[in-house]
Tab-separated table of C-alpha atoms in Angstrom:
chain	number	residue	atom	x	y	z
B	1	MET	CA	-23.079	22.015	2.210
B	2	LYS	CA	-24.123	18.536	1.100
B	3	ARG	CA	-26.735	20.224	-1.085
B	4	LEU	CA	-24.001	22.333	-2.680
B	5	ILE	CA	-21.918	19.235	-3.449
B	6	THR	CA	-24.984	17.463	-4.877
B	7	LEU	CA	-25.664	20.516	-7.029
B	8	LEU	CA	-22.060	20.512	-8.288
B	9	ILE	CA	-22.357	16.829	-9.198
B	10	ILE	CA	-25.575	17.505	-11.107
B	11	LEU	CA	-23.987	20.449	-12.934
B	12	LEU	CA	-20.601	18.900	-13.696
B	13	LEU	CA	-21.408	15.364	-14.802
B	14	PRO	CA	-23.563	16.317	-17.815
B	15	ALA	CA	-20.674	18.542	-18.938
B	16	CYS	CA	-18.493	15.461	-19.460
B	17	THR	CA	-17.197	14.801	-22.945
B	18	SER	CA	-15.783	11.485	-24.084
B	19	VAL	CA	-12.012	12.030	-24.085
B	20	LYS	CA	-10.081	9.497	-26.161
B	21	PRO	CA	-6.753	8.111	-24.914
B	22	TRP	CA	-4.746	10.120	-27.473
B	23	GLU	CA	-6.441	13.308	-26.257
B	24	LYS	CA	-5.166	12.888	-22.694
B	25	GLY	CA	-1.820	14.613	-23.144
B	26	ILE	CA	-2.626	17.326	-20.590
B	27	LEU	CA	-4.327	14.883	-18.215
B	28	SER	CA	-1.171	12.732	-18.185
B	29	LYS	CA	1.014	15.541	-16.831
B	30	ALA	CA	2.360	14.947	-13.332
B	31	GLU	CA	0.698	18.091	-12.027
B	32	MET	CA	-2.714	16.811	-13.207
B	33	SER	CA	-2.477	13.745	-10.989
B	34	LEU	CA	-4.965	13.813	-8.125
B	35	ASP	CA	-2.025	13.493	-5.725
B	36	PRO	CA	1.224	14.670	-7.370
B	37	LEU	CA	3.367	14.237	-4.204
B	38	PRO	CA	1.812	11.367	-2.196
B	39	MET	CA	4.464	11.240	0.555
B	40	GLU	CA	4.146	14.971	1.128
B	41	SER	CA	0.354	14.768	1.300
B	42	ALA	CA	0.534	11.716	3.604
B	43	LEU	CA	2.687	13.673	6.035
B	44	SER	CA	0.404	16.720	5.872
B	45	SER	CA	-2.652	14.545	6.528
B	46	HIS	CA	-0.944	12.953	9.516
B	47	ILE	CA	-0.040	16.341	11.019
B	48	TYR	CA	-3.575	17.674	10.533
B	49	PHE	CA	-4.912	14.472	12.105
B	50	SER	CA	-2.725	15.093	15.164
B	51	LYS	CA	-3.823	18.725	15.605
B	52	GLU	CA	-7.468	18.864	14.472
B	53	ALA	CA	-10.645	17.087	15.596
B	54	SER	CA	-11.505	16.055	12.025
B	55	SER	CA	-9.945	13.326	9.945
B	56	GLY	CA	-10.752	11.091	7.019
B	57	GLY	CA	-11.273	11.562	3.356
B	58	LEU	CA	-10.551	9.637	0.216
B	59	SER	CA	-8.862	6.631	1.725
B	60	ALA	CA	-9.595	4.031	4.322
B	61	ALA	CA	-8.622	5.274	7.769
B	62	GLY	CA	-5.629	3.013	8.336
B	63	GLY	CA	-3.929	2.628	11.672
B	64	GLY	CA	-4.087	5.049	14.538
B	65	CYS	CA	-1.420	6.800	16.516
B	66	GLY	CA	-1.062	8.121	20.024
B	67	CYS	CA	-0.932	11.700	18.737
B	68	ASN	CA	-4.722	12.082	18.812
K	1	MET	CA	4.514	14.056	-42.164
K	2	SER	CA	3.304	10.879	-43.887
K	3	SER	CA	0.051	9.254	-42.802
K	4	SER	CA	1.890	6.186	-41.497
K	5	LYS	CA	4.189	8.373	-39.397
K	6	ILE	CA	1.236	10.324	-38.038
K	7	LEU	CA	-0.419	7.034	-37.157
K	8	SER	CA	2.688	5.750	-35.403
K	9	VAL	CA	3.022	8.992	-33.401
K	10	LEU	CA	-0.634	8.847	-32.350
K	11	THR	CA	-0.314	5.178	-31.407
K	12	ALA	CA	2.805	5.851	-29.364
K	13	SER	CA	1.076	8.761	-27.642
K	14	ALA	CA	-1.956	6.668	-26.803
K	15	LEU	CA	0.202	3.928	-25.315
K	16	ALA	CA	2.317	6.353	-23.326
K	17	ILE	CA	-0.524	8.363	-21.858
K	18	PRO	CA	-1.928	7.043	-18.636
K	19	THR	CA	-5.488	7.516	-17.529
K	20	LEU	CA	-6.921	9.909	-15.022
K	21	SER	CA	-6.034	8.170	-11.830
K	22	SER	CA	-2.565	7.387	-10.644
K	23	ALA	CA	-3.652	4.089	-9.117
K	24	ALA	CA	-5.244	2.665	-12.263
K	25	ASP	CA	-2.045	2.130	-14.248
K	26	MET	CA	0.612	-0.462	-13.637
K	27	PRO	CA	3.957	1.184	-12.807
K	28	THR	CA	6.642	-0.195	-15.074
K	29	GLN	CA	9.648	0.980	-13.037
K	30	ASN	CA	10.900	0.491	-9.508
K	31	SER	CA	10.767	3.603	-7.377
K	32	LEU	CA	12.688	4.661	-4.303
K	33	SER	CA	11.723	7.775	-2.324
K	34	TYR	CA	12.931	9.577	0.771
K	35	VAL	CA	11.518	12.638	2.525
K	36	SER	CA	13.027	14.397	5.537
K	37	SER	CA	10.885	16.868	7.464
K	38	PHE	CA	11.130	19.013	10.533
K	39	TYR	CA	8.337	20.902	12.204
K	40	THR	CA	8.162	22.918	15.347
K	41	ASP	CA	5.117	24.024	17.329
K	42	ASP	CA	5.009	27.651	18.451
K	43	ALA	CA	5.816	28.121	22.148
K	44	ILE	CA	3.154	28.913	24.743
K	45	SER	CA	3.880	32.510	25.732
K	46	GLY	CA	4.090	33.742	29.298
K	47	SER	CA	0.768	35.549	28.878
K	48	GLN	CA	-0.914	32.250	27.910
K	49	SER	CA	0.518	29.984	30.609
K	50	ILE	CA	-0.749	29.800	34.171
K	51	ASP	CA	2.757	30.186	35.643
K	52	GLY	CA	3.556	33.241	33.496
K	53	LYS	CA	6.529	31.525	31.873
K	54	GLU	CA	7.146	30.731	28.220
K	55	HIS	CA	6.974	26.982	27.458
K	56	ASP	CA	8.311	25.262	24.369
K	57	ARG	CA	6.045	22.687	22.735
K	58	TYR	CA	6.945	19.834	20.384
K	59	ASP	CA	9.775	19.691	17.875
K	60	ILE	CA	9.332	16.723	15.527
K	61	LYS	CA	11.718	15.205	12.995
K	62	VAL	CA	10.201	12.871	10.419
K	63	ASN	CA	11.982	10.531	8.003
K	64	GLN	CA	9.871	8.767	5.367
K	65	PHE	CA	11.070	5.957	3.080
K	66	HIS	CA	9.111	4.382	0.236
K	67	VAL	CA	10.072	1.505	-2.048
K	68	MET	CA	7.830	0.142	-4.819
K	69	ALA	CA	8.657	-2.659	-7.220
K	70	PRO	CA	6.740	-4.565	-9.899
K	71	ILE	CA	6.924	-8.289	-9.075
K	72	SER	CA	5.228	-9.505	-12.254
K	73	GLU	CA	3.676	-7.983	-15.333
K	74	ASP	CA	0.540	-7.062	-13.374
K	75	GLU	CA	1.518	-6.953	-9.685
K	76	THR	CA	3.467	-4.568	-7.426
K	77	ILE	CA	4.596	-4.558	-3.834
K	78	SER	CA	5.425	-1.397	-1.916
K	79	PHE	CA	6.972	-0.832	1.480
K	80	ASP	CA	6.787	2.371	3.538
K	81	TYR	CA	8.644	3.191	6.715
K	82	ILE	CA	8.193	6.378	8.762
K	83	HIS	CA	10.230	7.357	11.776
K	84	ASP	CA	9.108	10.271	13.960
K	85	ALA	CA	11.254	11.616	16.794
K	86	MET	CA	9.518	14.145	19.013
K	87	SER	CA	10.551	16.120	22.064
K	88	GLY	CA	8.965	18.919	24.046
K	89	ALA	CA	5.959	19.578	26.244
K	90	SER	CA	2.215	19.346	25.895
K	91	PRO	CA	-0.777	21.120	27.519
K	92	TRP	CA	-2.280	19.203	30.423
K	93	SER	CA	-5.291	21.427	30.904
K	94	VAL	CA	-6.613	24.969	30.889
K	95	ALA	CA	-7.852	26.897	33.907
K	96	PRO	CA	-9.652	30.236	34.256
K	97	VAL	CA	-7.620	33.112	35.689
K	98	GLY	CA	-9.919	36.107	36.040
K	99	THR	CA	-11.818	36.345	32.770
K	100	THR	CA	-9.366	34.419	30.605
K	101	ASN	CA	-8.212	30.822	30.357
K	102	LYS	CA	-4.555	29.902	30.949
K	103	VAL	CA	-2.654	26.791	29.920
K	104	ILE	CA	-1.238	24.285	32.396
K	105	MET	CA	1.722	22.605	30.679
K	106	SER	CA	3.314	19.250	31.379
K	107	GLY	CA	6.305	20.003	33.554
K	108	ALA	CA	9.125	17.951	32.070
K	109	SER	CA	10.238	17.568	28.496
K	110	ILE	CA	8.729	14.517	26.800
K	111	LYS	CA	10.698	12.379	24.345
K	112	ASP	CA	9.090	9.729	22.179
K	113	THR	CA	9.515	8.017	18.835
K	114	ARG	CA	6.997	6.532	16.412
K	115	GLN	CA	7.754	3.884	13.814
K	116	ASP	CA	5.152	3.290	11.132
K	117	THR	CA	5.588	0.326	8.783
K	118	ARG	CA	3.292	-0.314	5.845
K	119	ILE	CA	3.231	-3.062	3.200
K	120	ASN	CA	0.970	-2.942	0.160
K	121	TYR	CA	0.234	-5.485	-2.556
K	122	THR	CA	-1.578	-4.285	-5.698
K	123	LYS	CA	-2.842	-6.210	-8.713
K	124	TYR	CA	-3.507	-4.402	-11.986
K	125	GLU	CA	-5.982	-5.750	-14.509
K	126	ARG	CA	-7.366	-4.192	-17.664
K	127	PHE	CA	-10.309	-2.425	-16.021
K	128	ARG	CA	-9.675	-3.171	-12.367
K	129	THR	CA	-7.032	-2.409	-9.733
K	130	SER	CA	-7.193	-4.041	-6.319
K	131	GLY	CA	-4.891	-3.824	-3.341
K	132	ILE	CA	-4.399	-4.883	0.235
K	133	THR	CA	-2.398	-2.989	2.877
K	134	PHE	CA	-1.111	-4.031	6.270
K	135	SER	CA	0.378	-1.463	8.643
K	136	ASN	CA	1.756	-1.129	12.129
K	137	SER	CA	2.383	2.078	14.077
K	138	ARG	CA	4.407	1.712	17.247
K	139	GLU	CA	5.291	4.202	20.003
K	140	ASN	CA	6.556	3.724	23.533
K	141	ASP	CA	3.004	3.783	24.869
K	142	TYR	CA	0.891	3.063	21.771
K	143	ASN	CA	0.606	0.239	19.263
K	144	SER	CA	-1.701	0.003	16.259
K	145	TYR	CA	-2.240	-2.743	13.671
K	146	SER	CA	-4.313	-2.046	10.583
K	147	LEU	CA	-5.559	-4.063	7.620
K	148	GLY	CA	-7.233	-2.495	4.590
K	149	GLY	CA	-8.329	-3.298	1.061
K	150	ASP	CA	-9.268	-1.135	-1.916
K	151	LEU	CA	-10.702	-1.611	-5.394
K	152	GLN	CA	-10.850	0.659	-8.447
K	153	LEU	CA	-12.912	0.031	-11.563
K	154	SER	CA	-12.271	1.909	-14.825
K	155	LEU	CA	-15.229	2.592	-17.094
K	156	SER	CA	-16.012	4.482	-20.274
K	157	ASP	CA	-12.612	4.541	-22.024
K	158	LYS	CA	-11.064	5.029	-18.582
K	159	ASN	CA	-12.806	8.387	-18.300
K	160	THR	CA	-14.527	7.221	-15.116
K	161	VAL	CA	-12.954	5.473	-12.149
K	162	ILE	CA	-15.064	4.123	-9.314
K	163	GLY	CA	-13.157	3.448	-6.106
K	164	ALA	CA	-14.042	1.780	-2.812
K	165	GLY	CA	-12.122	0.622	0.220
K	166	ALA	CA	-12.405	-0.581	3.787
K	167	SER	CA	-10.064	-0.944	6.744
K	168	ILE	CA	-9.988	-2.021	10.348
K	169	SER	CA	-7.448	-1.134	13.000
K	170	TRP	CA	-6.746	-2.446	16.463
K	171	ASP	CA	-5.015	0.012	18.807
K	172	THR	CA	-3.614	-0.464	22.306
K	173	ILE	CA	-2.465	2.290	24.671
K	174	LYS	CA	-0.292	1.615	27.724
K	175	PRO	CA	0.122	5.088	29.252
K	176	THR	CA	3.555	6.076	30.453
K	177	GLN	CA	3.437	6.459	34.233
K	178	GLY	CA	6.130	8.669	35.817
K	179	ILE	CA	5.055	12.308	35.802
K	180	TYR	CA	1.621	11.305	34.481
K	181	ALA	CA	0.780	8.820	37.224
K	182	ASN	CA	-1.513	11.297	39.019
K	183	LEU	CA	-3.474	11.917	35.778
K	184	LEU	CA	-4.047	8.338	34.777
K	185	ASP	CA	-6.636	7.345	37.359
K	186	GLY	CA	-5.315	3.797	37.451
K	187	ILE	CA	-5.295	3.309	33.689
K	188	THR	CA	-2.583	0.871	32.629
K	189	LYS	CA	-3.866	-0.566	29.339
K	190	GLU	CA	-6.793	0.330	27.074
K	191	ASN	CA	-7.951	-0.678	23.585
K	192	LYS	CA	-9.536	1.121	20.650
K	193	ASN	CA	-10.891	-0.288	17.362
K	194	THR	CA	-11.590	1.658	14.162
K	195	TYR	CA	-13.703	0.481	11.220
K	196	SER	CA	-13.846	2.607	8.078
K	197	ILE	CA	-15.148	2.511	4.513
K	198	TYR	CA	-14.975	4.970	1.624
K	199	GLY	CA	-16.217	5.337	-1.911
K	200	SER	CA	-15.279	7.695	-4.739
K	201	VAL	CA	-16.027	8.539	-8.355
K	202	THR	CA	-13.392	10.240	-10.476
K	203	GLN	CA	-14.524	11.652	-13.804
K	204	VAL	CA	-12.759	13.237	-16.769
K	205	ILE	CA	-14.829	16.282	-17.637
K	206	ASP	CA	-12.817	17.286	-20.709
K	207	LYS	CA	-9.207	17.296	-21.998
K	208	LYS	CA	-8.002	19.440	-19.108
K	209	THR	CA	-10.484	18.957	-16.275
K	210	LEU	CA	-10.907	16.195	-13.690
K	211	VAL	CA	-13.351	16.015	-10.832
K	212	GLN	CA	-13.502	13.588	-7.931
K	213	PHE	CA	-16.380	13.033	-5.489
K	214	GLY	CA	-16.033	10.911	-2.402
K	215	ALA	CA	-17.532	9.956	0.923
K	216	SER	CA	-16.202	8.050	3.906
K	217	THR	CA	-17.460	6.728	7.216
K	218	SER	CA	-15.501	5.652	10.290
K	219	PHE	CA	-16.645	4.116	13.537
K	220	HIS	CA	-14.344	4.269	16.576
K	221	THR	CA	-15.030	2.299	19.707
K	222	GLY	CA	-13.122	1.732	22.940
K	223	TYR	CA	-10.962	4.113	24.930
K	224	LEU	CA	-11.173	7.480	23.104
K	225	SER	CA	-10.139	9.810	25.942
K	226	ASP	CA	-6.697	11.403	26.167
K	227	ALA	CA	-4.926	9.734	29.083
K	228	TYR	CA	-2.481	12.626	29.395
K	229	LYS	CA	-5.042	15.377	30.020
K	230	MET	CA	-6.178	16.423	33.504
K	231	ASN	CA	-9.851	16.921	32.601
K	232	ASP	CA	-10.755	14.462	29.889
K	233	LYS	CA	-13.494	11.854	29.785
K	234	ARG	CA	-14.949	11.154	26.352
K	235	PRO	CA	-17.642	8.782	25.051
K	236	ASP	CA	-16.407	5.305	24.149
K	237	TYR	CA	-17.714	5.488	20.586
K	238	ARG	CA	-17.475	8.010	17.751
K	239	PHE	CA	-19.162	7.897	14.364
K	240	MET	CA	-17.541	10.090	11.671
K	241	THR	CA	-18.560	10.932	8.101
K	242	THR	CA	-16.835	12.979	5.410
K	243	THR	CA	-17.896	14.233	1.992
K	244	ASN	CA	-15.250	15.433	-0.455
K	245	ILE	CA	-14.999	17.078	-3.809
K	246	LYS	CA	-11.813	17.820	-5.739
K	247	LEU	CA	-11.459	19.660	-9.030
K	248	VAL	CA	-8.243	19.659	-11.089
K	249	TYR	CA	-8.019	22.074	-14.009
K	250	PHE	CA	-5.177	23.000	-16.362
K	251	PHE	CA	-4.713	26.603	-17.473
K	252	ASP	CA	-3.059	26.606	-20.932
K	253	GLN	CA	-2.372	30.335	-20.884
K	254	VAL	CA	-0.172	30.190	-17.778
K	255	ASP	CA	0.994	26.549	-18.080
K	256	ALA	CA	-0.282	25.669	-14.615
K	257	SER	CA	-2.766	23.340	-12.977
K	258	ALA	CA	-5.091	24.247	-10.119
K	259	HIS	CA	-6.239	21.760	-7.468
K	260	LEU	CA	-9.341	22.959	-5.621
K	261	GLU	CA	-10.748	20.713	-2.904
K	262	TYR	CA	-13.386	20.839	-0.220
K	263	ARG	CA	-14.226	18.462	2.640
K	264	TYR	CA	-17.243	18.494	4.916
K	265	TYR	CA	-16.857	16.535	8.156
K	266	LYS	CA	-19.395	15.625	10.842
K	267	ASP	CA	-19.305	13.252	13.813
K	268	SER	CA	-21.396	11.989	16.727
K	269	TRP	CA	-19.540	14.284	19.157
K	270	ALA	CA	-21.145	17.269	17.333
K	271	VAL	CA	-17.859	18.290	15.759
K	272	ARG	CA	-18.486	19.657	12.258
K	273	SER	CA	-15.798	21.107	10.059
K	274	ASP	CA	-15.233	22.682	6.679
K	275	THR	CA	-11.883	22.415	4.910
K	276	ILE	CA	-11.077	24.115	1.626
K	277	GLY	CA	-7.726	24.032	-0.148
K	278	LEU	CA	-6.277	25.519	-3.309
K	279	THR	CA	-2.914	24.471	-4.756
K	280	MET	CA	-1.358	25.751	-7.996
K	281	TYR	CA	1.365	23.822	-9.893
K	282	LYS	CA	3.072	26.411	-12.105
K	283	ASN	CA	5.557	25.093	-14.668
K	284	LEU	CA	8.742	27.093	-15.103
K	285	GLN	CA	11.710	26.822	-17.429
K	286	GLY	CA	14.253	24.095	-16.747
K	287	ASP	CA	11.701	21.469	-15.590
K	288	TYR	CA	11.012	23.400	-12.410
K	289	GLN	CA	7.619	23.850	-10.790
K	290	ILE	CA	6.641	26.344	-8.144
K	291	VAL	CA	3.671	25.313	-6.009
K	292	PRO	CA	1.927	27.843	-3.741
K	293	SER	CA	-0.963	26.578	-1.658
K	294	ILE	CA	-3.503	27.797	0.861
K	295	ARG	CA	-5.792	25.782	3.150
K	296	TYR	CA	-8.587	27.031	5.387
K	297	TYR	CA	-10.054	24.900	8.184
K	298	SER	CA	-12.902	25.665	10.588
K	299	GLN	CA	-14.422	23.359	13.204
K	300	ASP	CA	-17.186	23.497	15.811
K	301	ALA	CA	-16.576	22.393	19.399
K	302	ALA	CA	-17.402	18.911	20.619
K	303	LYS	CA	-20.643	18.858	22.625
K	304	PHE	CA	-18.788	17.938	25.823
K	305	TYR	CA	-15.971	20.494	25.420
K	306	ASN	CA	-15.845	22.479	28.655
K	307	THR	CA	-13.136	24.553	30.329
K	308	ASN	CA	-15.214	25.036	33.467
K	309	THR	CA	-13.934	22.272	35.737
K	310	THR	CA	-16.723	22.835	38.294
K	311	GLN	CA	-19.376	22.105	35.664
K	312	ALA	CA	-17.292	19.337	34.141
K	313	SER	CA	-16.992	17.436	37.411
K	314	THR	CA	-20.741	16.751	37.379
K	315	ALA	CA	-21.007	15.934	33.659
K	316	GLN	CA	-20.902	12.441	32.188
K	317	TYR	CA	-18.340	13.489	29.579
K	318	TYR	CA	-15.985	16.467	29.514
K	319	SER	CA	-12.757	17.648	27.939
K	320	ASP	CA	-10.834	20.904	27.731
K	321	ASP	CA	-8.551	19.615	24.971
K	322	TYR	CA	-7.772	22.517	22.619
K	323	ARG	CA	-8.369	20.175	19.668
K	324	LEU	CA	-12.051	19.887	20.599
K	325	THR	CA	-12.776	23.625	20.883
K	326	LYS	CA	-14.257	25.811	18.187
K	327	TYR	CA	-11.500	27.383	16.125
K	328	GLY	CA	-10.123	27.968	12.651
K	329	ALA	CA	-6.756	27.524	10.981
K	330	ILE	CA	-5.084	28.973	7.912
K	331	GLY	CA	-2.197	27.085	6.334
K	332	THR	CA	-0.008	28.550	3.617
K	333	GLY	CA	2.657	26.610	1.761
K	334	LEU	CA	5.246	26.873	-0.965
K	335	LYS	CA	7.046	24.070	-2.774
K	336	VAL	CA	9.705	24.046	-5.443
K	337	ILE	CA	9.863	20.874	-7.541
K	338	LYS	CA	12.490	19.839	-10.074
K	339	ARG	CA	11.365	17.009	-12.349
K	340	LEU	CA	13.886	15.125	-14.449
K	341	SER	CA	13.215	11.956	-16.412
K	342	ASP	CA	14.015	9.544	-13.565
K	343	ILE	CA	14.417	11.814	-10.544
K	344	THR	CA	12.082	14.254	-8.824
K	345	VAL	CA	13.405	16.460	-6.021
K	346	TYR	CA	11.518	19.047	-4.027
K	347	GLY	CA	11.617	21.321	-1.029
K	348	SER	CA	8.550	22.580	0.808
K	349	PHE	CA	7.645	25.084	3.487
K	350	GLU	CA	4.383	25.370	5.404
K	351	ARG	CA	3.123	27.809	8.005
K	352	TYR	CA	-0.038	26.840	9.964
K	353	ASN	CA	-1.791	29.470	12.101
K	354	THR	CA	-4.704	28.795	14.444
K	355	ASN	CA	-7.078	31.160	16.201
K	356	ASN	CA	-10.468	30.854	17.899
K	357	ASP	CA	-11.571	33.882	15.871
K	358	PHE	CA	-10.718	32.187	12.545
K	359	ALA	CA	-13.718	29.862	12.962
K	360	LEU	CA	-16.810	30.336	10.834
K	361	GLY	CA	-19.602	32.096	12.732
K	362	ALA	CA	-19.632	33.702	16.156
K	363	ASN	CA	-17.308	32.066	18.658
K	364	SER	CA	-17.453	32.353	22.437
K	365	LYS	CA	-14.840	29.628	22.984
K	366	ASN	CA	-11.341	30.576	24.057
K	367	ASN	CA	-8.554	28.068	24.402
K	368	PRO	CA	-4.995	29.449	24.610
K	369	GLY	CA	-3.618	25.949	23.978
K	370	LEU	CA	-4.300	26.121	20.225
K	371	VAL	CA	-1.164	25.139	18.351
K	372	SER	CA	0.444	26.815	15.346
K	373	TYR	CA	3.511	25.392	13.640
K	374	THR	CA	6.139	25.771	10.929
K	375	ARG	CA	7.233	22.829	8.755
K	376	MET	CA	10.023	22.280	6.242
K	377	SER	CA	10.618	19.203	4.068
K	378	ILE	CA	12.970	17.998	1.372
K	379	GLY	CA	12.259	14.950	-0.743
K	380	ILE	CA	13.617	12.877	-3.593
K	381	GLU	CA	12.088	10.147	-5.768
K	382	TYR	CA	14.182	7.955	-8.072
K	383	LYS	CA	12.687	5.632	-10.691
K	384	PHE	CA	14.799	2.887	-12.204
């Protein structure tokens, strides 16, 4: 799977175009944010952490809890 | 339209439009948010339990508060408070009955609360955002302090953001005695430390496509067993790594954005997992959005997972915790969001189903303690 992600990086990055600030109208929409509802996603991550053996991702781990 | 007016419109647009990452731009307003959630685990049926009776599991109520305020022209402070109230019962162990495994549940109903407090300071500069976060999570039998820092650098007309962060946490468990006294094997106080780092690159691909790559590593050391399980002795260290990719794309034709993400996870206990999620944000008339989502998760068993207590008694490490077995889960969700200029309100519903047979590849593991749940939330954010 790491090979697949590496392949995606190789394929996607050369496709980048230089987007000027005034061309970012769509990118500025709330639904284009990487995390449109951060409190909702924080809760979901915490529940998954309490019920699955995996955890972690795009943030530092933060504090633990007795749930897992 | 005159050329000067066109210029002024373009200038205003450029100033108003943020960049690709929510964390890279200084918020100019205070914000106040509240989310109330309730989720309930499915009961253990009579056919799954060793005593043939149905057993309720946890019901959990969660209240989340968030306050963020600019304290200067380039600094913010935010405060988060989470209160969980849980009640119910939990599996102690599994035991073979004939050819199938049955769940042994904790006898009495458990009640506990968790209070999580988090304070963040962030400084925004032209091409750099840096922050520091302190948090504390406190339960009757568990206490955790955490300190973390993160940094984001914007490059190439803010079309690229490089992020990095690190954190450390110090946890202490003081197991509740009472009905658990016979499980605890004399344990009264244990410690656990966690050290983690992550890095990410977020890139604008074109006017309607973003992609984010990331990787993280965590090292856990100390008491990592579950004190409330009958058969549970785990190694005192665990090394975890994750690799992530997220793609966000806007479909003009249907006025909707798609968020596609994948995470690969691996650790020193031989647990590997694949998680893939797809969420669509579909704009509707009247500033409404409808947001369906689906998430698939599959994990392998830990190398010391064992439901055979005879074998386990001679092994160095063993656990029959359902969370360490091989299984898969499918989560489906639906949200409705109403966005006004200063207020966002939403309601969400999620159903999470687990099954040993949902796992990728052939699976000989069988743990009837797997938990499925249903969650509902309502939330509001006010900017002023």
